[in-house]
CSV table of C-alpha atoms and ligand atoms in Angstrom, one decimal:
chain,number,residue,atom,x,y,z
A,1490,MET,CA,2.7,-32.7,3.2
A,1491,GLY,CA,6.1,-34.2,2.1
A,1492,GLY,CA,4.8,-34.4,-1.5
A,1493,GLU,CA,3.4,-30.8,-1.4
A,1494,ILE,CA,6.7,-29.5,-0.2
A,1495,LYS,CA,8.6,-31.3,-2.9
A,1496,SER,CA,6.2,-30.3,-5.5
A,1497,VAL,CA,6.6,-26.6,-4.7
A,1498,TYR,CA,10.3,-27.0,-5.0
A,1499,ARG,CA,10.0,-28.5,-8.4
A,1500,LEU,CA,7.6,-26.1,-9.8
A,1501,LEU,CA,10.0,-23.3,-8.5
A,1502,LEU,CA,13.1,-24.9,-10.0
A,1503,LYS,CA,11.4,-25.4,-13.3
A,1504,GLU,CA,10.2,-21.7,-13.3
A,1505,TYR,CA,13.2,-20.0,-12.1
A,1506,GLY,CA,16.2,-22.3,-12.5
A,1507,GLU,CA,19.2,-22.7,-10.2
A,1508,GLN,CA,20.0,-19.3,-8.3
A,1509,GLY,CA,23.7,-19.8,-7.7
A,1510,TRP,CA,23.5,-18.6,-3.9
A,1511,TRP,CA,25.4,-17.4,-1.9
A,1512,PRO,CA,26.8,-14.5,-4.1
A,1513,ILE,CA,30.5,-14.2,-3.2
A,1514,ASN,CA,31.7,-10.6,-4.1
A,1515,ASN,CA,28.5,-10.2,-6.0
A,1516,PHE,CA,29.3,-13.3,-8.1
A,1517,TYR,CA,26.6,-16.1,-8.4
A,1518,SER,CA,27.7,-19.6,-9.2
A,1519,ARG,CA,25.7,-22.8,-9.6
A,1520,SER,CA,28.6,-24.9,-8.4
A,1521,PHE,CA,28.7,-23.0,-5.1
A,1522,LYS,CA,26.0,-24.9,-3.3
A,1523,LYS,CA,28.0,-28.3,-3.8
A,1524,ARG,CA,31.5,-27.1,-2.7
A,1525,LYS,CA,33.3,-26.4,0.3
A,1526,ARG,CA,33.6,-22.7,1.4
A,1527,THR,CA,36.8,-21.1,2.0
A,1528,PRO,CA,37.5,-19.3,5.2
A,1529,GLU,CA,37.3,-16.1,3.5
A,1530,GLU,CA,34.1,-17.0,1.9
A,1531,ARG,CA,32.6,-18.1,5.2
A,1532,PHE,CA,33.5,-14.9,6.9
A,1533,GLU,CA,31.9,-12.8,3.9
A,1534,ILE,CA,28.8,-14.9,4.0
A,1535,ALA,CA,28.4,-14.6,7.9
A,1536,VAL,CA,29.0,-10.8,7.7
A,1537,GLY,CA,26.4,-10.4,4.8
A,1538,ALA,CA,23.9,-12.5,6.9
A,1539,ILE,CA,24.1,-9.9,9.8
A,1540,LEU,CA,24.1,-7.0,7.3
A,1541,THR,CA,21.0,-8.0,5.3
A,1542,GLN,CA,18.9,-8.2,8.6
A,1543,ASN,CA,16.0,-6.0,8.3
A,1544,THR,CA,17.0,-4.5,5.0
A,1545,SER,CA,17.3,-5.4,1.4
A,1546,TRP,CA,20.3,-7.4,-0.2
A,1547,GLU,CA,21.1,-4.3,-2.2
A,1548,ASN,CA,21.8,-2.4,0.8
A,1549,ALA,CA,23.8,-5.2,2.6
A,1550,LYS,CA,25.6,-5.5,-0.7
A,1551,LYS,CA,26.8,-1.8,-0.6
A,1552,ALA,CA,28.1,-2.2,3.0
A,1553,LEU,CA,30.0,-5.2,2.1
A,1554,HIS,CA,31.4,-3.4,-0.9
A,1555,ASN,CA,32.6,-0.7,1.7
A,1556,LEU,CA,34.2,-3.3,3.9
A,1557,ARG,CA,36.0,-4.8,1.0
A,1558,GLU,CA,37.3,-1.4,-0.2
A,1559,ALA,CA,38.6,-0.7,3.3
A,1560,ASP,CA,40.3,-4.1,3.5
A,1561,ALA,CA,38.0,-5.0,6.4
A,1562,LEU,CA,36.5,-8.1,5.1
A,1563,SER,CA,38.3,-10.5,7.3
A,1564,GLY,CA,38.0,-11.1,11.0
A,1565,GLU,CA,41.5,-9.9,11.8
A,1566,GLU,CA,41.1,-6.5,9.9
A,1567,MET,CA,37.6,-6.0,11.1
A,1568,GLY,CA,38.7,-6.6,14.6
A,1569,LYS,CA,41.2,-3.7,14.4
A,1570,LEU,CA,38.3,-1.3,13.6
A,1571,ARG,CA,36.8,0.9,16.2
A,1572,GLU,CA,33.1,0.4,16.5
A,1573,GLU,CA,32.2,3.9,15.2
A,1574,GLU,CA,34.4,3.3,12.3
A,1575,LEU,CA,32.8,-0.2,11.5
A,1576,ALA,CA,29.4,1.5,11.8
A,1577,ARG,CA,30.3,4.2,9.4
A,1578,LEU,CA,31.6,1.6,6.8
A,1579,ILE,CA,28.2,-0.4,6.9
A,1580,LYS,CA,26.0,2.6,7.0
A,1581,PRO,CA,24.2,1.6,3.8
A,1582,ALA,CA,23.0,-1.6,5.5
A,1583,ARG,CA,20.8,0.6,7.9
A,1584,TYR,CA,20.6,0.2,11.7
A,1585,TYR,CA,24.4,0.5,11.4
A,1586,ASN,CA,25.3,1.3,15.0
A,1587,MET,CA,23.4,-1.7,16.3
A,1588,LYS,CA,24.8,-4.0,13.3
A,1589,ALA,CA,28.3,-2.9,14.1
A,1590,LYS,CA,27.8,-4.1,17.8
A,1591,LYS,CA,26.4,-7.4,16.5
A,1592,LEU,CA,29.5,-7.7,14.1
A,1593,ARG,CA,31.8,-7.3,16.9
A,1594,GLU,CA,29.9,-9.9,19.0
A,1595,PHE,CA,30.1,-12.3,16.1
A,1596,LEU,CA,34.0,-11.7,15.9
A,1597,ARG,CA,34.1,-12.4,19.6
A,1598,TYR,CA,32.7,-16.0,19.1
A,1599,ASP,CA,35.3,-18.7,18.8
A,1600,GLY,CA,33.2,-21.6,19.3
A,1601,PRO,CA,32.1,-24.3,16.7
A,1602,PRO,CA,29.6,-23.7,14.0
A,1603,GLU,CA,26.7,-25.4,15.9
A,1604,ARG,CA,23.4,-23.9,16.1
A,1605,GLU,CA,22.5,-24.1,19.9
A,1606,ARG,CA,26.0,-22.4,20.7
A,1607,MET,CA,25.6,-19.8,18.0
A,1608,LEU,CA,22.1,-18.7,19.1
A,1609,GLY,CA,23.8,-17.5,22.2
A,1610,ILE,CA,25.5,-14.7,20.3
A,1611,TRP,CA,24.0,-11.3,21.2
A,1612,GLY,CA,21.9,-10.1,18.3
A,1613,ILE,CA,21.9,-13.1,16.3
A,1614,GLY,CA,18.6,-14.9,16.0
A,1615,PRO,CA,17.6,-18.3,14.3
A,1616,GLU,CA,17.2,-16.8,10.8
A,1617,THR,CA,20.6,-15.3,10.8
A,1618,VAL,CA,22.3,-18.5,12.5
A,1619,ASP,CA,20.4,-20.8,10.0
A,1620,SER,CA,21.5,-18.7,7.1
A,1621,MET,CA,25.2,-18.7,8.3
A,1622,LEU,CA,25.2,-22.3,8.9
A,1623,LEU,CA,23.6,-23.3,5.6
A,1624,TYR,CA,25.3,-20.8,3.3
A,1625,ALA,CA,28.7,-20.3,5.0
A,1626,TRP,CA,29.2,-23.8,6.4
A,1627,GLY,CA,27.1,-25.8,4.1
A,1628,LYS,CA,25.1,-27.6,7.0
A,1629,PRO,CA,21.6,-28.8,6.4
A,1630,GLU,CA,19.7,-26.1,8.4
A,1631,PHE,CA,16.7,-24.9,6.6
A,1632,MET,CA,16.2,-21.2,7.0
A,1633,ILE,CA,12.9,-19.6,7.4
A,1634,ASP,CA,12.2,-15.8,6.6
A,1635,ALA,CA,9.3,-13.6,6.2
A,1636,TYR,CA,9.0,-14.6,2.5
A,1637,THR,CA,8.8,-18.3,3.5
A,1638,LYS,CA,6.0,-17.6,5.8
A,1639,ARG,CA,4.2,-15.5,3.4
A,1640,ILE,CA,4.2,-18.0,0.5
A,1641,PHE,CA,3.5,-21.2,2.4
A,1642,SER,CA,0.7,-19.6,4.4
A,1643,ARG,CA,-1.0,-18.4,1.2
A,1644,LEU,CA,-0.3,-21.8,-0.2
A,1645,GLY,CA,-2.4,-23.1,2.8
A,1646,MET,CA,0.5,-25.1,4.2
A,1647,CYS,CA,1.0,-23.3,7.4
A,1648,PRO,CA,-0.7,-20.6,9.5
A,1649,LYS,CA,0.2,-17.0,8.8
A,1650,ASP,CA,1.8,-16.6,12.3
A,1651,VAL,CA,3.4,-19.9,12.4
A,1652,GLU,CA,6.4,-20.1,14.8
A,1653,TYR,CA,10.0,-20.1,13.2
A,1654,GLU,CA,10.8,-23.4,14.7
A,1655,GLU,CA,7.7,-25.0,13.7
A,1656,LEU,CA,8.0,-24.0,10.0
A,1657,LYS,CA,11.5,-25.0,9.8
A,1658,LYS,CA,10.8,-28.4,11.2
A,1659,MET,CA,8.0,-28.8,8.6
A,1660,PHE,CA,10.6,-28.6,5.8
A,1661,GLU,CA,13.3,-30.5,7.6
A,1662,GLU,CA,10.8,-33.4,8.2
A,1663,ASN,CA,9.6,-33.5,4.7
A,1664,LEU,CA,12.8,-33.1,2.7
A,1665,PRO,CA,16.1,-35.1,2.6
A,1666,GLU,CA,18.6,-33.9,4.8
A,1667,ASP,CA,20.7,-32.1,2.0
A,1668,ALA,CA,22.3,-28.7,2.3
A,1669,ALA,CA,22.5,-28.2,-1.4
A,1670,LEU,CA,18.7,-28.7,-1.6
A,1671,TYR,CA,17.9,-26.4,1.3
A,1672,ASN,CA,20.3,-23.9,-0.3
A,1673,GLU,CA,18.4,-23.9,-3.6
A,1674,TYR,CA,14.9,-24.0,-2.1
A,1675,HIS,CA,15.5,-20.9,0.1
A,1676,ALA,CA,16.9,-19.0,-2.9
A,1677,LEU,CA,13.9,-20.1,-5.1
A,1678,ILE,CA,11.4,-18.8,-2.2
A,1679,VAL,CA,13.2,-15.5,-2.2
A,1680,LYS,CA,13.0,-15.3,-6.0
A,1681,HIS,CA,9.4,-16.3,-5.9
A,1682,ALA,CA,8.6,-13.6,-3.4
A,1683,GLN,CA,10.2,-10.9,-5.6
A,1684,GLU,CA,8.6,-12.2,-8.9
A,1685,HIS,CA,5.1,-13.2,-8.0
A,1686,CYS,CA,4.2,-13.7,-4.4
A,1687,ARG,CA,4.8,-10.3,-3.5
A,1688,ALA,CA,3.0,-8.2,-0.7
A,1689,ARG,CA,0.4,-7.6,-3.5
A,1690,PRO,CA,0.6,-10.9,-5.2
A,1691,ALA,CA,0.7,-11.3,-8.9
A,1692,CYS,CA,-1.2,-14.8,-9.2
A,1693,ARG,CA,-1.6,-14.7,-12.9
A,1694,GLY,CA,1.1,-16.7,-14.4
A,1695,CYS,CA,2.4,-17.8,-10.9
A,1696,PRO,CA,3.9,-21.3,-11.2
A,1697,LEU,CA,2.2,-22.4,-8.0
A,1698,GLU,CA,-1.3,-21.0,-8.9
A,1699,ASN,CA,-2.8,-24.6,-9.5
A,1700,ILE,CA,-1.8,-25.8,-6.1
A,1701,CYS,CA,-2.4,-22.5,-4.2
A,1702,GLU,CA,-5.3,-21.9,-1.8
A,1703,LYS,CA,-4.6,-18.1,-1.9
A,1704,LYS,CA,-5.2,-18.0,1.9
A,1705,GLY,CA,-5.6,-14.4,3.2
A,1706,ILE,CA,-5.6,-12.6,0.0
A,1707,GLU,CA,-8.3,-11.3,-2.1
A,1708,ARG,CA,-9.4,-13.3,-5.0
A,1709,GLN,CA,-8.1,-11.9,-8.4
B,98,SF4,S1,-0.9,-18.1,-6.7
B,98,SF4,FE1,-0.7,-16.0,-5.8
B,98,SF4,S2,-0.8,-16.3,-3.5
B,98,SF4,FE2,-0.5,-18.4,-4.6
B,98,SF4,S3,1.9,-18.5,-4.4
B,98,SF4,FE3,1.3,-17.7,-6.5
B,98,SF4,S4,1.4,-15.5,-6.1
B,98,SF4,FE4,1.4,-16.4,-4.2
């Protein structure tokens, strides 16, 4: 399994190149994954991770833009906003009333960046916590999303209804404990889900076609 997981990574990297995640103020940089984040960057990433729950990054980006324009992209300034005002600013990210509550819960958290502790924040599940820890704090926590489940179940490497923690463990046990690698791998998974392994997959020309079992999809 370890060899297959590494092969998928190599093939995706060869096809798409480095993705430069996480975009700070909409700027992608290949050096980002290797350097320490500033506190401002951490905050922006953590807020972005909440805003992008159940919506596209494009929508989250518009909400981040509104927050930046309103000078509310810092813990101190965001904390001064009334919940309704915060909800209004993040409206493009959808579910804005709920997300405003989640942001305020996150602002109240003053513990360390530790998975178990952060999983106790209301409204913040494992996917969001792992994306915060990986991208904002540079910690080696592999994050799983619906794209990861879709691609790796079609490849035949996990069941379609695999549990979050089980799939996370599969990656972490078969890859070196390396935050920069996890950063790039997840970004490549997202890219691949957008380019080829979409809901209706475009298998022709897919860089993984030779190793894919195409489980659960009609033969093309
Ligand atoms: S061959 Fe098709 S199903 Fe398999 S990874 Fe590529 S696009 Fe997805």
